[in-house]
CSV table of C-alpha atoms and ligand atoms in Angstrom, one decimal:
chain,number,residue,atom,x,y,z
A,1446,UNK,CA,-12.2,-12.8,19.8
A,1447,UNK,CA,-10.0,-13.3,16.7
A,1448,UNK,CA,-10.9,-10.0,15.3
A,1449,UNK,CA,-11.0,-7.9,18.4
A,1450,UNK,CA,-8.0,-6.3,20.1
A,1451,UNK,CA,-7.5,-7.3,23.8
A,1452,UNK,CA,-9.6,-5.2,26.3
A,1453,UNK,CA,-7.8,-2.0,27.2
A,1454,UNK,CA,-5.7,-1.9,24.1
A,1455,UNK,CA,-6.2,-0.1,20.8
A,1456,UNK,CA,-4.8,0.2,17.3
A,1457,UNK,CA,-3.3,3.4,16.3
A,1458,UNK,CA,-4.8,3.8,12.8
A,1459,UNK,CA,-3.5,6.1,10.0
A,1460,UNK,CA,-6.2,8.6,11.0
A,1461,UNK,CA,-4.4,9.0,14.4
A,1462,UNK,CA,-0.8,7.9,13.7
A,1463,UNK,CA,0.2,11.3,12.3
A,1464,UNK,CA,-0.8,12.9,15.6
A,1465,UNK,CA,1.6,10.4,17.4
A,1466,UNK,CA,4.4,11.3,15.0
A,1467,UNK,CA,3.8,15.0,15.7
A,1468,UNK,CA,3.8,14.5,19.5
A,1469,UNK,CA,6.8,12.2,19.3
A,1470,UNK,CA,8.8,14.6,17.2
A,1471,UNK,CA,7.9,17.4,19.7
A,1472,UNK,CA,9.0,15.5,22.8
A,1473,UNK,CA,12.3,14.4,21.1
A,1474,UNK,CA,13.0,18.0,20.1
A,1475,UNK,CA,12.4,19.2,23.7
A,1476,UNK,CA,14.4,16.4,25.2
A,1477,UNK,CA,17.3,17.1,23.0
A,1478,UNK,CA,17.0,20.9,23.7
A,1479,UNK,CA,17.5,20.0,27.4
A,1480,UNK,CA,20.4,17.7,26.7
A,1481,UNK,CA,18.8,14.3,27.1
A,1482,UNK,CA,19.7,11.3,24.9
A,1483,UNK,CA,17.4,8.4,24.0
A,1484,UNK,CA,17.6,5.0,25.7
A,1485,UNK,CA,15.6,2.0,24.5
A,1486,UNK,CA,15.2,-0.9,26.9
A,1487,UNK,CA,13.5,-4.3,26.2
A,1488,UNK,CA,9.7,-4.6,26.5
A,1489,UNK,CA,10.1,-7.2,29.2
A,1490,UNK,CA,12.4,-7.6,32.2
A,1491,UNK,CA,12.9,-10.1,35.0
A,1492,UNK,CA,9.9,-9.9,37.3
A,1493,UNK,CA,12.2,-9.4,40.3
A,1494,UNK,CA,13.3,-6.0,39.0
A,1495,UNK,CA,9.8,-4.5,39.2
A,1496,UNK,CA,8.9,-6.3,42.5
A,1497,UNK,CA,12.0,-4.8,44.1
A,1498,UNK,CA,11.8,-1.3,42.7
A,1499,UNK,CA,8.1,-0.5,42.5
A,1500,UNK,CA,7.3,-2.2,45.8
A,1501,UNK,CA,5.3,-5.2,46.7
A,1502,UNK,CA,2.5,-3.3,48.4
A,1503,UNK,CA,1.7,-1.2,45.3
A,1504,UNK,CA,-1.3,-1.8,43.1
A,1505,UNK,CA,1.1,-2.2,40.1
A,1506,UNK,CA,3.1,-5.1,41.6
A,1507,UNK,CA,0.1,-6.5,43.6
A,1508,UNK,CA,-2.4,-6.8,40.8
A,1509,UNK,CA,-1.5,-5.1,37.6
A,1510,UNK,CA,1.6,-6.8,36.1
A,1511,UNK,CA,1.6,-8.9,33.0
A,1512,UNK,CA,3.8,-11.7,34.4
A,1513,UNK,CA,4.5,-15.0,32.8
A,1514,UNK,CA,7.0,-17.8,32.8
A,1515,UNK,CA,9.1,-18.1,29.6
A,1516,UNK,CA,10.1,-21.4,28.1
A,1517,UNK,CA,13.3,-21.3,30.2
A,1518,UNK,CA,11.0,-21.1,33.3
A,1519,UNK,CA,12.1,-17.6,34.1
A,1520,UNK,CA,9.6,-15.2,35.5
A,1521,UNK,CA,9.2,-12.4,33.0
A,1522,UNK,CA,7.1,-9.2,33.2
A,1523,UNK,CA,6.1,-6.8,30.5
A,1524,UNK,CA,7.3,-3.3,31.4
A,1525,UNK,CA,4.7,-1.8,33.9
A,1526,UNK,CA,6.6,1.4,34.0
A,1527,UNK,CA,9.8,2.9,32.5
A,1528,UNK,CA,12.1,3.8,35.4
A,1529,UNK,CA,13.2,0.5,36.7
A,1530,UNK,CA,14.4,-0.8,33.3
A,1531,UNK,CA,16.4,2.4,32.9
A,1532,UNK,CA,17.9,1.9,36.3
A,1533,UNK,CA,18.8,-1.7,35.4
A,1534,UNK,CA,20.4,-0.5,32.2
A,1535,UNK,CA,22.3,2.2,34.0
A,1536,UNK,CA,23.8,-0.4,36.4
A,1537,UNK,CA,24.4,-3.1,33.8
A,1538,UNK,CA,26.2,-0.7,31.4
A,1539,UNK,CA,27.9,1.3,34.2
A,1540,UNK,CA,26.5,4.6,32.8
A,1541,UNK,CA,27.0,6.1,36.2
A,1542,UNK,CA,30.8,6.0,35.5
A,1543,UNK,CA,30.4,8.5,32.7
A,1544,UNK,CA,30.6,12.3,33.3
A,1545,UNK,CA,27.5,13.0,35.4
A,1546,UNK,CA,24.7,13.7,35.3
A,1547,UNK,CA,23.4,11.0,33.0
A,1548,UNK,CA,20.3,12.4,31.2
A,1549,UNK,CA,18.1,9.9,29.4
A,1550,UNK,CA,14.7,9.9,27.7
A,1551,UNK,CA,12.5,7.2,26.3
A,1552,UNK,CA,9.2,6.6,24.4
A,1553,UNK,CA,7.8,3.2,25.3
A,1554,UNK,CA,4.7,1.1,25.6
A,1555,UNK,CA,3.7,0.3,29.2
A,1556,UNK,CA,1.5,-2.6,30.3
A,1557,UNK,CA,-0.8,-2.6,33.3
A,1558,UNK,CA,-3.7,-4.9,34.0
A,1559,UNK,CA,-6.0,-2.0,35.1
A,1560,UNK,CA,-9.7,-1.6,34.8
A,1561,UNK,CA,-10.0,0.1,31.4
A,1562,UNK,CA,-11.8,3.4,31.5
A,1563,UNK,CA,-11.6,7.0,30.2
A,1564,UNK,CA,-7.8,7.6,29.6
A,1565,UNK,CA,-6.9,4.2,31.3
A,1566,UNK,CA,-5.6,1.5,29.1
A,1567,UNK,CA,-3.9,-1.9,29.6
A,1568,UNK,CA,-1.3,-0.9,27.1
A,1569,UNK,CA,-0.4,2.8,27.1
A,1570,UNK,CA,2.6,4.8,26.0
A,1571,UNK,CA,4.8,7.1,27.9
A,1572,UNK,CA,7.4,9.6,27.1
A,1573,UNK,CA,9.7,9.6,30.1
A,1574,UNK,CA,13.0,11.1,31.3
A,1575,UNK,CA,15.4,10.1,34.0
A,1576,UNK,CA,18.4,12.0,35.4
A,1577,UNK,CA,21.0,10.3,37.5
A,1578,UNK,CA,23.9,11.6,39.6
A,1579,UNK,CA,22.7,15.0,40.8
A,1580,UNK,CA,21.0,15.9,44.0
A,1581,UNK,CA,20.6,19.6,43.4
A,1582,UNK,CA,17.0,20.8,43.5
A,1583,UNK,CA,17.7,22.7,40.3
A,1584,UNK,CA,17.6,19.3,38.6
A,1585,UNK,CA,14.2,18.5,40.0
A,1586,UNK,CA,13.0,21.8,38.5
A,1587,UNK,CA,14.7,21.1,35.1
A,1588,UNK,CA,12.7,17.9,34.9
A,1589,UNK,CA,9.4,19.7,35.7
A,1590,UNK,CA,10.4,22.5,33.2
A,1591,UNK,CA,11.0,19.9,30.5
A,1592,UNK,CA,7.6,18.4,31.0
A,1593,UNK,CA,5.9,21.8,30.9
A,1594,UNK,CA,7.9,22.8,27.8
A,1595,UNK,CA,6.5,19.8,26.0
A,1596,UNK,CA,3.0,21.0,26.8
A,1597,UNK,CA,3.9,24.6,25.9
A,1598,UNK,CA,5.3,23.6,22.6
A,1599,UNK,CA,2.2,21.7,21.7
A,1600,UNK,CA,0.0,24.5,22.8
A,1601,UNK,CA,-1.8,22.8,25.7
A,1602,UNK,CA,-3.4,25.1,28.2
A,1603,UNK,CA,-5.0,25.0,31.7
A,1604,UNK,CA,-2.4,22.8,33.3
A,1605,UNK,CA,-1.5,22.6,37.0
A,1606,UNK,CA,1.8,21.5,38.4
A,1607,UNK,CA,1.4,19.9,41.8
A,1608,UNK,CA,4.4,19.2,44.0
A,1609,UNK,CA,5.0,17.5,47.3
A,1610,UNK,CA,7.8,16.0,49.3
A,1611,UNK,CA,7.4,12.3,50.3
A,1612,UNK,CA,10.5,12.4,52.5
A,1613,UNK,CA,13.3,10.0,52.7
A,1614,UNK,CA,13.9,6.7,54.6
A,1615,UNK,CA,15.1,8.7,57.6
A,1616,UNK,CA,12.1,10.8,58.1
A,1617,UNK,CA,9.7,8.0,57.0
A,1618,UNK,CA,10.4,5.8,60.0
A,1619,UNK,CA,9.0,8.5,62.3
A,1620,UNK,CA,6.2,9.3,60.0
A,1621,UNK,CA,5.1,5.7,59.6
A,1622,UNK,CA,4.8,5.4,63.4
A,1623,UNK,CA,2.7,8.5,63.4
A,1624,UNK,CA,0.5,7.1,60.6
A,1625,UNK,CA,0.1,3.8,62.3
A,1626,UNK,CA,-1.0,5.6,65.5
A,1627,UNK,CA,-3.6,7.5,63.4
A,1628,UNK,CA,-4.8,4.5,61.5
A,1629,UNK,CA,-4.9,1.9,64.3
A,1630,UNK,CA,-8.4,2.8,65.6
A,1631,UNK,CA,-9.7,2.9,62.0
A,1632,UNK,CA,-8.3,-0.6,61.0
A,1633,UNK,CA,-11.7,-2.2,61.1
A,1634,UNK,CA,-12.9,0.1,58.4
A,1635,UNK,CA,-10.0,-0.4,56.0
A,1636,UNK,CA,-10.0,-3.0,53.2
A,1637,UNK,CA,-8.0,-6.3,53.3
A,1638,UNK,CA,-5.2,-4.9,51.2
A,1639,UNK,CA,-4.8,-1.9,53.5
A,1640,UNK,CA,-4.4,-4.3,56.4
A,1641,UNK,CA,-1.3,-5.7,54.7
A,1642,UNK,CA,-0.2,-2.1,53.8
A,1643,UNK,CA,-0.6,-1.1,57.5
A,1644,UNK,CA,2.0,-3.7,58.4
A,1645,UNK,CA,4.3,-3.3,55.5
A,1646,UNK,CA,4.0,0.2,54.2
A,1647,UNK,CA,1.3,2.3,55.8
A,1648,UNK,CA,1.8,5.3,53.4
A,1649,UNK,CA,0.3,3.2,50.6
A,1650,UNK,CA,-3.1,3.4,52.4
A,1651,UNK,CA,-3.3,7.1,51.6
A,1652,UNK,CA,-3.3,6.1,47.9
A,1653,UNK,CA,-5.9,3.3,48.2
A,1654,UNK,CA,-8.5,3.6,45.4
A,1655,UNK,CA,-11.2,2.2,47.7
A,1656,UNK,CA,-13.7,4.9,48.6
A,1657,UNK,CA,-14.3,3.6,52.2
A,1658,UNK,CA,-10.5,3.7,52.8
A,1659,UNK,CA,-10.4,7.2,51.3
A,1660,UNK,CA,-12.9,8.4,54.0
A,1661,UNK,CA,-10.6,7.0,56.7
A,1662,UNK,CA,-7.6,8.9,55.6
A,1663,UNK,CA,-9.3,12.3,55.2
A,1664,UNK,CA,-7.5,13.9,58.1
A,1665,UNK,CA,-4.4,11.8,57.9
A,1666,UNK,CA,-1.1,13.4,59.2
A,1667,UNK,CA,0.9,14.6,56.2
A,1668,UNK,CA,4.4,13.6,55.2
A,1669,UNK,CA,5.1,17.2,54.3
A,1670,UNK,CA,4.5,18.3,57.9
A,1671,UNK,CA,6.9,15.6,59.1
A,1672,UNK,CA,9.9,15.7,56.8
A,1673,UNK,CA,13.5,16.0,58.1
A,1674,UNK,CA,15.8,19.1,57.8
A,1675,UNK,CA,17.5,17.8,54.7
A,1676,UNK,CA,14.2,17.0,52.8
A,1677,UNK,CA,12.7,20.3,53.9
A,1678,UNK,CA,15.6,22.3,52.6
A,1679,UNK,CA,15.5,20.3,49.4
A,1680,UNK,CA,11.8,21.1,49.0
A,1681,UNK,CA,12.5,24.8,49.7
A,1682,UNK,CA,15.1,24.6,46.9
A,1683,UNK,CA,12.6,23.2,44.5
A,1684,UNK,CA,10.1,26.0,45.2
A,1685,UNK,CA,12.9,28.6,44.9
A,1686,UNK,CA,14.0,27.3,41.4
A,1687,UNK,CA,10.4,27.1,40.2
A,1688,UNK,CA,10.0,30.7,41.1
A,1689,UNK,CA,13.3,31.7,39.5
A,1690,UNK,CA,12.0,30.4,36.1
A,1691,UNK,CA,8.5,31.5,36.7
A,1692,UNK,CA,6.6,28.2,36.7
A,1693,UNK,CA,3.4,28.3,38.6
A,1694,UNK,CA,2.8,25.4,41.0
A,1695,UNK,CA,0.6,24.2,43.8
A,1696,UNK,CA,1.8,22.4,46.9
A,1697,UNK,CA,-0.3,19.3,47.2
A,1698,UNK,CA,0.7,17.4,50.4
A,1699,UNK,CA,-1.6,14.5,49.4
A,1700,UNK,CA,0.5,13.4,46.4
A,1701,UNK,CA,1.8,9.9,47.3
A,1702,UNK,CA,2.4,8.5,43.8
A,1703,UNK,CA,1.6,4.8,43.0
A,1704,UNK,CA,5.2,3.6,43.2
A,1705,UNK,CA,7.4,3.1,46.3
A,1706,UNK,CA,10.7,4.2,45.1
A,1707,UNK,CA,10.1,8.0,45.5
A,1708,UNK,CA,12.1,10.1,48.0
A,1709,UNK,CA,11.8,13.8,48.5
A,1710,UNK,CA,10.2,15.5,45.5
A,1711,UNK,CA,7.0,14.0,44.0
A,1712,UNK,CA,5.0,15.9,41.4
A,1713,UNK,CA,2.1,15.6,39.0
A,1714,UNK,CA,0.8,17.6,36.1
A,1715,UNK,CA,-3.0,17.7,35.7
A,1716,UNK,CA,-5.2,19.2,33.1
A,1717,UNK,CA,-8.5,20.9,33.7
A,1718,UNK,CA,-10.5,18.6,31.4
A,1719,UNK,CA,-9.1,15.3,32.8
A,1720,UNK,CA,-9.1,16.3,36.4
A,1721,UNK,CA,-7.5,14.3,39.2
A,1722,UNK,CA,-8.3,11.0,37.5
A,1723,UNK,CA,-6.4,11.9,34.4
A,1724,UNK,CA,-3.0,12.9,35.5
A,1725,UNK,CA,-1.0,13.9,32.4
A,1726,UNK,CA,2.4,13.4,33.9
A,1727,UNK,CA,3.8,12.1,37.1
A,1728,UNK,CA,7.3,11.9,38.5
A,1729,UNK,CA,9.7,12.5,41.3
A,1730,UNK,CA,13.1,11.8,42.9
A,1731,UNK,CA,14.3,8.3,43.7
A,1732,UNK,CA,17.7,8.7,45.5
A,1733,UNK,CA,17.7,5.1,46.9
A,1734,UNK,CA,16.6,3.2,43.8
A,1735,UNK,CA,19.9,2.6,42.0
A,1736,UNK,CA,21.5,1.2,45.3
A,1737,UNK,CA,18.4,-0.8,46.0
A,1738,UNK,CA,18.7,-2.5,42.5
A,1739,UNK,CA,22.3,-3.4,43.1
A,1740,UNK,CA,24.2,-0.4,41.8
A,1741,UNK,CA,26.3,2.3,43.6
A,1742,UNK,CA,24.4,4.9,45.5
A,1743,UNK,CA,23.3,7.3,42.8
A,1744,UNK,CA,20.5,9.8,43.1
A,1745,UNK,CA,17.8,10.0,40.3
A,1746,UNK,CA,14.8,11.9,39.3
A,1747,UNK,CA,12.4,11.7,36.3
A,1748,UNK,CA,8.8,11.6,35.1
A,1749,UNK,CA,6.5,9.6,32.9
A,1750,UNK,CA,4.1,11.4,30.6
A,1751,UNK,CA,1.1,9.5,29.3
A,1752,UNK,CA,0.9,10.0,25.5
A,1753,UNK,CA,-2.7,8.8,25.0
A,1754,UNK,CA,-3.8,11.3,27.6
A,1755,UNK,CA,-1.7,14.0,26.0
A,1756,UNK,CA,-3.2,13.4,22.6
A,1757,UNK,CA,-6.7,13.3,24.1
A,1758,UNK,CA,-6.1,16.7,25.7
A,1759,UNK,CA,-4.9,18.2,22.5
A,1760,UNK,CA,-8.1,17.0,20.8
A,1761,UNK,CA,-10.3,18.2,23.6
A,1762,UNK,CA,-8.7,21.6,23.5
A,1763,UNK,CA,-9.1,21.7,19.8
A,1764,UNK,CA,-5.4,22.1,19.1
A,1765,UNK,CA,-4.6,21.9,15.4
A,1766,UNK,CA,-2.2,19.1,14.6
A,1767,UNK,CA,-0.6,19.5,11.1
A,1768,UNK,CA,-2.1,17.0,8.7
A,1769,UNK,CA,0.2,14.4,7.1
A,1770,UNK,CA,1.8,15.3,3.8
A,1771,UNK,CA,-0.5,14.9,0.7
A,1772,UNK,CA,0.7,13.5,-2.6
A,1773,UNK,CA,2.5,16.1,-4.7
A,1774,UNK,CA,1.4,14.5,-8.0
A,1775,UNK,CA,-1.1,12.0,-9.4
A,1776,UNK,CA,-0.4,10.5,-12.8
A,1777,UNK,CA,-3.7,9.8,-14.7
A,1778,UNK,CA,-3.2,7.1,-17.3
A,1779,UNK,CA,-5.4,6.4,-20.3
A,1780,UNK,CA,-4.1,2.9,-21.4
A,1781,UNK,CA,-2.0,0.0,-20.4
A,1782,UNK,CA,0.9,1.4,-22.3
A,1783,UNK,CA,0.5,4.8,-20.5
A,1784,UNK,CA,0.4,3.0,-17.1
A,1785,UNK,CA,3.7,1.4,-17.8
A,1786,UNK,CA,5.2,4.7,-18.8
A,1787,UNK,CA,3.6,6.4,-15.8
A,1788,UNK,CA,4.9,3.7,-13.5
A,1789,UNK,CA,8.4,4.4,-14.6
A,1790,UNK,CA,7.8,8.2,-14.2
A,1791,UNK,CA,6.6,7.9,-10.6
A,1792,UNK,CA,9.6,5.7,-9.7
A,1793,UNK,CA,11.9,8.5,-11.0
A,1794,UNK,CA,9.9,11.2,-9.3
A,1795,UNK,CA,10.0,9.3,-6.0
A,1796,UNK,CA,13.7,9.0,-6.3
A,1797,UNK,CA,13.7,12.8,-6.5
A,1798,UNK,CA,11.7,13.0,-3.3
A,1799,UNK,CA,8.4,13.9,-4.9
A,1800,UNK,CA,5.4,12.2,-3.3
A,1801,UNK,CA,3.9,10.5,-6.4
A,1802,UNK,CA,0.8,8.3,-6.9
A,1803,UNK,CA,-0.7,6.3,-9.8
A,1804,UNK,CA,-3.9,4.3,-10.3
A,1805,UNK,CA,-3.7,0.5,-9.6
A,1806,UNK,CA,-7.4,-0.3,-9.9
A,1807,UNK,CA,-8.1,0.2,-13.6
A,1808,UNK,CA,-10.2,3.2,-12.9
A,1809,UNK,CA,-11.6,5.3,-15.7
A,1810,UNK,CA,-10.0,8.6,-16.4
A,1811,UNK,CA,-12.9,10.4,-14.7
A,1812,UNK,CA,-12.5,8.2,-11.6
A,1813,UNK,CA,-8.8,8.7,-11.5
A,1814,UNK,CA,-9.3,12.5,-11.4
A,1815,UNK,CA,-11.9,12.0,-8.7
A,1816,UNK,CA,-9.4,9.9,-6.7
A,1817,UNK,CA,-6.6,12.5,-7.2
A,1818,UNK,CA,-9.0,15.1,-5.7
A,1819,UNK,CA,-9.8,12.8,-2.8
A,1820,UNK,CA,-6.2,12.3,-1.9
A,1821,UNK,CA,-5.6,15.9,-2.5
A,1822,UNK,CA,-2.7,15.6,-5.0
A,1823,UNK,CA,-1.6,19.1,-5.9
A,1824,UNK,CA,-0.3,18.3,-9.4
A,1825,UNK,CA,-1.8,16.0,-12.0
A,1826,UNK,CA,-0.7,15.0,-15.5
A,1827,UNK,CA,-2.5,12.9,-18.0
A,1828,UNK,CA,-0.7,10.3,-20.0
A,1829,UNK,CA,-2.5,9.4,-23.3
A,1830,UNK,CA,-1.4,8.4,-26.8
A,1831,UNK,CA,-0.5,11.9,-27.7
A,1832,UNK,CA,1.7,12.5,-24.6
A,1833,UNK,CA,3.5,9.2,-25.1
A,1834,UNK,CA,4.2,10.0,-28.7
A,1835,UNK,CA,5.5,13.6,-28.1
A,1836,UNK,CA,7.1,12.9,-24.7
A,1837,UNK,CA,5.3,16.0,-23.4
A,1838,UNK,CA,2.7,16.5,-20.7
A,1839,UNK,CA,0.4,19.2,-19.3
A,1840,UNK,CA,1.2,19.8,-15.7
A,1841,UNK,CA,-2.0,20.8,-14.0
A,1842,UNK,CA,-1.5,22.7,-10.7
A,1843,UNK,CA,-4.7,22.4,-8.7
A,1844,UNK,CA,-3.6,25.1,-6.3
A,1845,UNK,CA,-3.0,27.9,-8.8
A,1846,UNK,CA,-5.1,26.4,-11.7
A,1847,UNK,CA,-2.1,27.1,-14.0
A,1848,UNK,CA,-1.4,24.5,-16.7
A,1849,UNK,CA,2.0,24.2,-18.2
A,1850,UNK,CA,3.3,22.2,-21.2
A,1851,UNK,CA,6.5,20.3,-20.3
A,1852,UNK,CA,8.7,17.6,-21.7
A,1853,UNK,CA,8.9,14.6,-19.5
A,1854,UNK,CA,12.6,15.4,-18.7
A,1855,UNK,CA,11.6,18.7,-17.2
A,1856,UNK,CA,8.9,17.3,-15.0
A,1857,UNK,CA,10.8,16.6,-11.8
A,1858,UNK,CA,12.7,20.0,-11.9
A,1859,UNK,CA,9.5,22.0,-12.5
A,1860,UNK,CA,7.6,20.3,-9.7
A,1861,UNK,CA,10.4,20.8,-7.3
A,1862,UNK,CA,10.6,24.5,-8.4
A,1863,UNK,CA,6.9,25.0,-7.8
A,1864,UNK,CA,7.1,23.2,-4.4
A,1865,UNK,CA,10.0,25.4,-3.4
A,1866,UNK,CA,12.2,22.3,-3.0
A,1867,UNK,CA,14.5,23.0,-5.9
B,3015,HAM,P1,2.9,6.9,36.6
B,3015,HAM,O1,2.3,8.0,37.4
B,3015,HAM,O2,2.5,5.5,37.1
B,3015,HAM,O3,4.5,7.0,36.8
B,3015,HAM,O4,2.6,7.0,35.1
B,3015,HAM,C1,3.0,8.2,34.4
B,3015,HAM,C2,1.9,8.7,33.5
B,3015,HAM,O5,1.5,7.6,32.6
B,3015,HAM,C3,0.6,9.1,34.2
B,3015,HAM,O6,0.7,10.4,34.7
B,3015,HAM,C4,-0.4,8.9,33.1
B,3015,HAM,O7,-0.4,10.1,32.2
B,3015,HAM,C5,0.1,7.8,32.3
B,3015,HAM,N1,-0.6,6.5,32.6
B,3015,HAM,C6,-0.4,5.7,33.7
B,3015,HAM,N2,-1.2,4.7,33.7
B,3015,HAM,C7,-1.9,4.8,32.6
B,3015,HAM,C8,-3.0,4.0,32.0
B,3015,HAM,N3,-3.4,2.8,32.5
B,3015,HAM,N4,-3.5,4.4,30.8
B,3015,HAM,C9,-3.1,5.5,30.2
B,3015,HAM,N5,-2.1,6.3,30.7
B,3015,HAM,C10,-1.6,6.0,31.9
B,3015,HAM,C11,5.4,6.1,36.3
B,3015,HAM,O8,5.2,5.2,35.5
B,3015,HAM,C12,6.8,6.5,36.7
B,3015,HAM,N6,7.7,5.5,36.1
B,3015,HAM,C13,7.2,7.9,36.3
B,3015,HAM,C14,8.6,8.3,36.6
B,3015,HAM,C15,9.6,8.3,35.8
B,3015,HAM,N7,8.9,8.7,37.8
B,3015,HAM,C16,10.2,8.9,37.8
B,3015,HAM,N8,10.6,8.7,36.6
């Protein structure tokens, strides 16, 4: 146990971390391009925030939260999603009073006690965005466009954007009655949890992961066929703006999403390889959530994009991720005295922004060269008795195979010149 990470978690090792940096840089660049600013909220919040916002009949609140009592006997929960904490921060810091819309993005770990499987972790990471204060369907499409732009920038192909409308509290009352009528004769074949859902929130039954419940909801009446005028015209607006900017989409009336706060637009982005089980991105509108959490009525919309799944898709599609920077120079030293001098030189070169390495393991000269090859250092110099005496070195360029005699004073300037960083 001591030397094993908890089930469903994994270390991001140096072999992978450069891919994360690349993806994180890309999402930040796109978020900024669309006018979003970063928000960082704590890793944990009061449990009540998630219970109220995500909904008590959801799998997340029902069985997936990492909840514990802290030493002050407060119930605390590790972030099981990113939206509710941002809503809490919006209310607490009165961000809704700034010029609207408020456009925020985040990169955060998320904790859910799920059954670990392909692309399913107990700690995963999401890039997410949230926009507050605008009800125009053009904003819904901006949010979808931003997600698609991230994938485009990274070169990911074979994606499908699926959209739906899950209605609003107004149309949901009528729809829930319809659903209950449809489900009543099937109650005996539904799981225990779905019985509670039937009473409290029948729409959740459509999203039940139980196969036998799935069979029962095959021909279920759809929300999309029962939405009110206002939701319908909003949905038409979303489709119109998607067409205006030429983003392909599929209407999927079965999208329910696993969180209760959604109103009107709900969407998911799937990739061919991962299929339905590996949704890359999910989001939607939540016009009631800010009010529900104690703030003024403020519409909102956003998405969460799974970063583990994104990186897995990049790997499956064979998309090249630029390798981390290699050392510019390795200083091979032939004696203790040379090592001391070399140590001073790399300190000066590093101050000049040159990626510099030296041996710390008392390797032989041959082994130092071998190591310099292994770490792919472009330049090498040898420091021996002769070099120390004359204060000159031979700069060996492994890229061009050109050797050049230099004084130690010229070293940094010459390297920067050759690297085009002068
Ligand atoms: P979500 O659909 O629960 O939405 O999660 C968003 C994305 O996170 C998923 O599409 C998936 O890529 C990734 N994801 C979810 N669970 C796991 C897991 N166990 N392992 C690996 N990846 C996972 C939300 O969380 C909403 N807060 C999104 C949102 C923001 N809606 C509006 N604003």
